[in-house]
GROMACS .gro file of N, CA and C in nm:
model
  312
    1MET      N    1   1.285   0.705  -1.093
    1MET     CA    2   1.223   0.575  -1.073
    1MET      C    3   1.148   0.536  -1.200
    2LYS      N    4   1.171   0.414  -1.242
    2LYS     CA    5   1.102   0.365  -1.362
    2LYS      C    6   0.974   0.289  -1.328
    3ARG      N    7   0.973   0.226  -1.209
    3ARG     CA    8   0.855   0.151  -1.164
    3ARG      C    9   0.828   0.188  -1.018
    4HIS      N   10   0.707   0.159  -0.978
    4HIS     CA   11   0.674   0.175  -0.836
    4HIS      C   12   0.753   0.073  -0.754
    5VAL      N   13   0.775   0.104  -0.630
    5VAL     CA   14   0.830   0.009  -0.533
    5VAL      C   15   0.717  -0.014  -0.434
    6VAL      N   16   0.670  -0.138  -0.424
    6VAL     CA   17   0.562  -0.173  -0.332
    6VAL      C   18   0.621  -0.254  -0.218
    7LEU      N   19   0.606  -0.201  -0.097
    7LEU     CA   20   0.658  -0.267   0.022
    7LEU      C   21   0.551  -0.357   0.081
    8LEU      N   22   0.586  -0.482   0.101
    8LEU     CA   23   0.495  -0.580   0.157
    8LEU      C   24   0.548  -0.624   0.293
    9GLY      N   25   0.459  -0.659   0.382
    9GLY     CA   26   0.500  -0.707   0.513
    9GLY      C   27   0.386  -0.700   0.611
   10LEU      N   28   0.403  -0.771   0.720
   10LEU     CA   29   0.301  -0.772   0.824
   10LEU      C   30   0.293  -0.636   0.891
   11PRO      N   31   0.182  -0.608   0.960
   11PRO     CA   32   0.174  -0.483   1.035
   11PRO      C   33   0.292  -0.473   1.132
   12GLY      N   34   0.351  -0.355   1.139
   12GLY     CA   35   0.464  -0.334   1.228
   12GLY      C   36   0.598  -0.374   1.171
   13SER      N   37   0.601  -0.416   1.045
   13SER     CA   38   0.728  -0.461   0.985
   13SER      C   39   0.816  -0.345   0.939
   14GLY      N   40   0.765  -0.224   0.942
   14GLY     CA   41   0.845  -0.108   0.905
   14GLY      C   42   0.819  -0.052   0.768
   15LYS      N   43   0.706  -0.086   0.708
   15LYS     CA   44   0.678  -0.039   0.572
   15LYS      C   45   0.681   0.113   0.561
   16THR      N   46   0.620   0.181   0.657
   16THR     CA   47   0.617   0.327   0.652
   16THR      C   48   0.755   0.386   0.674
   17THR      N   49   0.825   0.340   0.775
   17THR     CA   50   0.958   0.393   0.804
   17THR      C   51   1.054   0.366   0.689
   18VAL      N   52   1.060   0.243   0.643
   18VAL     CA   53   1.149   0.207   0.533
   18VAL      C   54   1.105   0.277   0.404
   19GLY      N   55   0.975   0.285   0.382
   19GLY     CA   56   0.924   0.351   0.263
   19GLY      C   57   0.967   0.494   0.251
   20ARG      N   58   0.960   0.568   0.362
   20ARG     CA   59   1.004   0.707   0.361
   20ARG      C   60   1.153   0.718   0.330
   21LEU      N   61   1.232   0.628   0.387
   21LEU     CA   62   1.377   0.629   0.363
   21LEU      C   63   1.409   0.599   0.217
   22ILE      N   64   1.342   0.498   0.161
   22ILE     CA   65   1.365   0.462   0.021
   22ILE      C   66   1.324   0.576  -0.071
   23ALA      N   67   1.208   0.635  -0.045
   23ALA     CA   68   1.160   0.745  -0.128
   23ALA      C   69   1.259   0.862  -0.126
   24LYS      N   70   1.312   0.892  -0.009
   24LYS     CA   71   1.410   1.000   0.002
   24LYS      C   72   1.536   0.966  -0.077
   25GLU      N   73   1.583   0.843  -0.061
   25GLU     CA   74   1.705   0.799  -0.131
   25GLU      C   75   1.687   0.803  -0.283
   26LEU      N   76   1.568   0.768  -0.331
   26LEU     CA   77   1.541   0.765  -0.475
   26LEU      C   78   1.483   0.895  -0.528
   27SER      N   79   1.469   0.994  -0.441
   27SER     CA   80   1.410   1.124  -0.478
   27SER      C   81   1.272   1.106  -0.540
   28GLY      N   82   1.194   1.019  -0.477
   28GLY     CA   83   1.059   0.992  -0.526
   28GLY      C   84   0.954   1.015  -0.420
   29GLY      N   85   0.831   0.994  -0.459
   29GLY     CA   86   0.721   1.010  -0.367
   29GLY      C   87   0.699   0.887  -0.281
   30PHE      N   88   0.620   0.904  -0.177
   30PHE     CA   89   0.586   0.794  -0.087
   30PHE      C   90   0.439   0.803  -0.052
   31ALA      N   91   0.372   0.688  -0.047
   31ALA     CA   92   0.232   0.683  -0.005
   31ALA      C   93   0.212   0.569   0.093
   32ASP      N   94   0.159   0.601   0.209
   32ASP     CA   95   0.117   0.503   0.309
   32ASP      C   96  -0.033   0.486   0.288
   33VAL      N   97  -0.074   0.375   0.231
   33VAL     CA   98  -0.213   0.355   0.191
   33VAL      C   99  -0.307   0.360   0.310
   34ASP      N  100  -0.272   0.298   0.422
   34ASP     CA  101  -0.359   0.305   0.540
   34ASP      C  102  -0.380   0.449   0.584
   35HIS      N  103  -0.273   0.525   0.587
   35HIS     CA  104  -0.284   0.667   0.625
   35HIS      C  105  -0.376   0.742   0.529
   36ASP      N  106  -0.359   0.718   0.399
   36ASP     CA  107  -0.444   0.784   0.299
   36ASP      C  108  -0.590   0.747   0.320
   37LEU      N  109  -0.618   0.620   0.346
   37LEU     CA  110  -0.755   0.576   0.367
   37LEU      C  111  -0.816   0.638   0.493
   38GLU      N  112  -0.737   0.649   0.597
   38GLU     CA  113  -0.785   0.714   0.720
   38GLU      C  114  -0.820   0.860   0.693
   39GLN      N  115  -0.736   0.929   0.618
   39GLN     CA  116  -0.762   1.069   0.584
   39GLN      C  117  -0.890   1.083   0.501
   40MET      N  118  -0.907   0.996   0.402
   40MET     CA  119  -1.025   1.004   0.316
   40MET      C  120  -1.153   0.970   0.392
   41ALA      N  121  -1.147   0.871   0.481
   41ALA     CA  122  -1.266   0.827   0.553
   41ALA      C  123  -1.293   0.910   0.678
   42GLY      N  124  -1.192   0.980   0.726
   42GLY     CA  125  -1.208   1.059   0.847
   42GLY      C  126  -1.219   0.975   0.973
   43CYS      N  127  -1.161   0.854   0.967
   43CYS     CA  128  -1.161   0.766   1.084
   43CYS      C  129  -1.045   0.668   1.073
   44SER      N  130  -1.023   0.593   1.180
   44SER     CA  131  -0.912   0.498   1.183
   44SER      C  132  -0.942   0.374   1.099
   45ILE      N  133  -0.838   0.298   1.070
   45ILE     CA  134  -0.854   0.171   0.999
   45ILE      C  135  -0.943   0.078   1.082
   46ALA      N  136  -0.921   0.076   1.212
   46ALA     CA  137  -1.004  -0.009   1.300
   46ALA      C  138  -1.151   0.030   1.288
   47ALA      N  139  -1.181   0.158   1.283
   47ALA     CA  140  -1.319   0.203   1.269
   47ALA      C  141  -1.376   0.165   1.132
   48LEU      N  142  -1.293   0.173   1.028
   48LEU     CA  143  -1.338   0.129   0.895
   48LEU      C  144  -1.373  -0.019   0.895
   49PHE      N  145  -1.287  -0.101   0.957
   49PHE     CA  146  -1.314  -0.245   0.966
   49PHE      C  147  -1.446  -0.269   1.041
   50GLU      N  148  -1.466  -0.196   1.149
   50GLU     CA  149  -1.588  -0.214   1.229
   50GLU      C  150  -1.711  -0.171   1.150
   51ARG      N  151  -1.700  -0.061   1.081
   51ARG     CA  152  -1.814  -0.005   1.007
   51ARG      C  153  -1.845  -0.083   0.879
   52GLU      N  154  -1.740  -0.124   0.804
   52GLU     CA  155  -1.760  -0.182   0.671
   52GLU      C  156  -1.721  -0.328   0.661
   53GLY      N  157  -1.660  -0.383   0.765
   53GLY     CA  158  -1.611  -0.519   0.758
   53GLY      C  159  -1.484  -0.525   0.675
   54GLU      N  160  -1.418  -0.640   0.679
   54GLU     CA  161  -1.294  -0.652   0.603
   54GLU      C  162  -1.317  -0.637   0.454
   55GLY      N  163  -1.427  -0.693   0.403
   55GLY     CA  164  -1.456  -0.683   0.260
   55GLY      C  165  -1.468  -0.539   0.214
   56GLY      N  166  -1.541  -0.458   0.288
   56GLY     CA  167  -1.556  -0.317   0.253
   56GLY      C  168  -1.425  -0.242   0.258
   57PHE      N  169  -1.347  -0.271   0.362
   57PHE     CA  170  -1.216  -0.208   0.373
   57PHE      C  171  -1.128  -0.245   0.255
   58ARG      N  172  -1.126  -0.375   0.219
   58ARG     CA  173  -1.039  -0.420   0.110
   58ARG      C  174  -1.078  -0.358  -0.023
   59VAL      N  175  -1.207  -0.332  -0.045
   59VAL     CA  176  -1.249  -0.265  -0.167
   59VAL      C  177  -1.189  -0.125  -0.172
   60ARG      N  178  -1.195  -0.053  -0.060
   60ARG     CA  179  -1.134   0.081  -0.053
   60ARG      C  180  -0.983   0.075  -0.077
   61GLU      N  181  -0.919  -0.021  -0.011
   61GLU     CA  182  -0.773  -0.035  -0.021
   61GLU      C  183  -0.731  -0.066  -0.165
   62ARG      N  184  -0.804  -0.155  -0.228
   62ARG     CA  185  -0.773  -0.193  -0.366
   62ARG      C  186  -0.789  -0.073  -0.459
   63ALA      N  187  -0.896   0.002  -0.441
   63ALA     CA  188  -0.920   0.120  -0.526
   63ALA      C  189  -0.810   0.224  -0.507
   64GLU      N  190  -0.766   0.244  -0.384
   64GLU     CA  191  -0.659   0.342  -0.359
   64GLU      C  192  -0.528   0.296  -0.421
   65MET      N  193  -0.497   0.168  -0.409
   65MET     CA  194  -0.375   0.118  -0.474
   65MET      C  195  -0.383   0.133  -0.625
   66GLN      N  196  -0.497   0.104  -0.683
   66GLN     CA  197  -0.511   0.119  -0.828
   66GLN      C  198  -0.492   0.264  -0.869
   67ARG      N  199  -0.546   0.357  -0.789
   67ARG     CA  200  -0.528   0.500  -0.818
   67ARG      C  201  -0.381   0.538  -0.811
   68LEU      N  202  -0.313   0.493  -0.706
   68LEU     CA  203  -0.171   0.526  -0.690
   68LEU      C  204  -0.085   0.467  -0.801
   69LEU      N  205  -0.120   0.348  -0.846
   69LEU     CA  206  -0.042   0.283  -0.952
   69LEU      C  207  -0.056   0.353  -1.086
   70GLU      N  208  -0.157   0.437  -1.101
   70GLU     CA  209  -0.174   0.516  -1.223
   70GLU      C  210  -0.094   0.645  -1.218
   71GLN      N  211  -0.040   0.679  -1.103
   71GLN     CA  212   0.040   0.800  -1.084
   71GLN      C  213   0.186   0.771  -1.123
   72PRO      N  214   0.268   0.876  -1.129
   72PRO     CA  215   0.411   0.853  -1.154
   72PRO      C  216   0.469   0.758  -1.049
   73PRO      N  217   0.572   0.681  -1.084
   73PRO     CA  218   0.629   0.584  -0.991
   73PRO      C  219   0.667   0.644  -0.856
   74ALA      N  220   0.635   0.570  -0.752
   74ALA     CA  221   0.661   0.612  -0.614
   74ALA      C  222   0.678   0.487  -0.529
   75VAL      N  223   0.713   0.507  -0.404
   75VAL     CA  224   0.720   0.398  -0.307
   75VAL      C  225   0.584   0.389  -0.241
   76LEU      N  226   0.523   0.271  -0.246
   76LEU     CA  227   0.388   0.252  -0.193
   76LEU      C  228   0.391   0.149  -0.080
   77ALA      N  229   0.320   0.182   0.027
   77ALA     CA  230   0.312   0.091   0.142
   77ALA      C  231   0.166   0.060   0.170
   78PRO      N  232   0.113  -0.048   0.109
   78PRO     CA  233  -0.024  -0.088   0.141
   78PRO      C  234  -0.030  -0.155   0.277
   79GLY      N  235  -0.152  -0.177   0.325
   79GLY     CA  236  -0.169  -0.245   0.453
   79GLY      C  237  -0.114  -0.387   0.449
   80GLY      N  238  -0.096  -0.443   0.567
   80GLY     CA  239  -0.035  -0.575   0.580
   80GLY      C  240  -0.109  -0.688   0.511
   81GLY      N  241  -0.240  -0.675   0.492
   81GLY     CA  242  -0.317  -0.782   0.430
   81GLY      C  243  -0.342  -0.763   0.281
   82TRP      N  244  -0.300  -0.652   0.226
   82TRP     CA  245  -0.330  -0.621   0.086
   82TRP      C  246  -0.283  -0.731  -0.010
   83ALA      N  247  -0.162  -0.781   0.008
   83ALA     CA  248  -0.104  -0.878  -0.086
   83ALA      C  249  -0.177  -1.012  -0.083
   84ALA      N  250  -0.244  -1.042   0.025
   84ALA     CA  251  -0.311  -1.171   0.039
   84ALA      C  252  -0.457  -1.168  -0.005
   85TRP      N  253  -0.505  -1.052  -0.047
   85TRP     CA  254  -0.647  -1.037  -0.078
   85TRP      C  255  -0.669  -1.038  -0.229
   86GLY      N  256  -0.746  -1.135  -0.275
   86GLY     CA  257  -0.784  -1.140  -0.416
   86GLY      C  258  -0.666  -1.146  -0.511
   87GLU      N  259  -0.680  -1.075  -0.618
   87GLU     CA  260  -0.580  -1.074  -0.725
   87GLU      C  261  -0.493  -0.949  -0.721
   88ASN      N  262  -0.479  -0.888  -0.604
   88ASN     CA  263  -0.406  -0.761  -0.595
   88ASN      C  264  -0.266  -0.767  -0.654
   89LEU      N  265  -0.189  -0.868  -0.618
   89LEU     CA  266  -0.052  -0.877  -0.670
   89LEU      C  267  -0.051  -0.894  -0.821
   90ALA      N  268  -0.137  -0.980  -0.872
   90ALA     CA  269  -0.141  -1.005  -1.016
   90ALA      C  270  -0.181  -0.879  -1.093
   91GLU      N  271  -0.270  -0.799  -1.037
   91GLU     CA  272  -0.315  -0.678  -1.106
   91GLU      C  273  -0.204  -0.574  -1.120
   92VAL      N  274  -0.109  -0.575  -1.029
   92VAL     CA  275   0.001  -0.479  -1.037
   92VAL      C  276   0.092  -0.512  -1.154
   93GLY      N  277   0.109  -0.641  -1.181
   93GLY     CA  278   0.191  -0.683  -1.294
   93GLY      C  279   0.332  -0.630  -1.285
   94ASN      N  280   0.383  -0.582  -1.397
   94ASN     CA  281   0.521  -0.534  -1.400
   94ASN      C  282   0.533  -0.384  -1.375
   95ARG      N  283   0.427  -0.323  -1.321
   95ARG     CA  284   0.432  -0.179  -1.291
   95ARG      C  285   0.509  -0.151  -1.162
   96ALA      N  286   0.544  -0.258  -1.088
   96ALA     CA  287   0.609  -0.236  -0.959
   96ALA      C  288   0.714  -0.342  -0.930
   97PHE      N  289   0.807  -0.303  -0.847
   97PHE     CA  290   0.906  -0.392  -0.790
   97PHE      C  291   0.861  -0.416  -0.647
   98PHE      N  292   0.846  -0.541  -0.607
   98PHE     CA  293   0.798  -0.575  -0.473
   98PHE      C  294   0.915  -0.603  -0.379
   99VAL      N  295   0.902  -0.552  -0.257
   99VAL     CA  296   1.000  -0.579  -0.152
   99VAL      C  297   0.923  -0.627  -0.031
  100TYR      N  298   0.959  -0.745   0.018
  100TYR     CA  299   0.896  -0.800   0.138
  100TYR      C  300   0.984  -0.771   0.260
  101LEU      N  301   0.927  -0.704   0.356
  101LEU     CA  302   0.999  -0.672   0.479
  101LEU      C  303   0.965  -0.778   0.584
  102ARG      N  304   1.065  -0.848   0.627
  102ARG     CA  305   1.046  -0.955   0.725
  102ARG      C  306   1.120  -0.917   0.853
  103THR      N  307   1.049  -0.921   0.962
  103THR     CA  308   1.110  -0.888   1.091
  103THR      C  309   1.084  -1.000   1.189
  104SER      N  310   1.166  -1.003   1.292
  104SER     CA  311   1.145  -1.104   1.395
  104SER      C  312   1.081  -1.038   1.517
   0.00000   0.00000   0.00000
């Protein structure tokens, strides 16, 4: 992999499932950002939202994505709202190929 693959989509669109499949096919790594944040915080995403509000959660999410983007290229699955918050997409620049998963 030359660049990261960042999967975008609403919650439940299959980012984790598709991400694992793509990572396997490309022989690369995979990161589910929500899962990583839950592990680091020791609580669910819902509990993080309740404790820190959306702003606090988004700061954590942004920092984790920035950390992952500094690692070797992998398939990354941020939360469903990551792409709509602040300058997140612009900050990634050409370090990643974006794929939007749309489901009915």
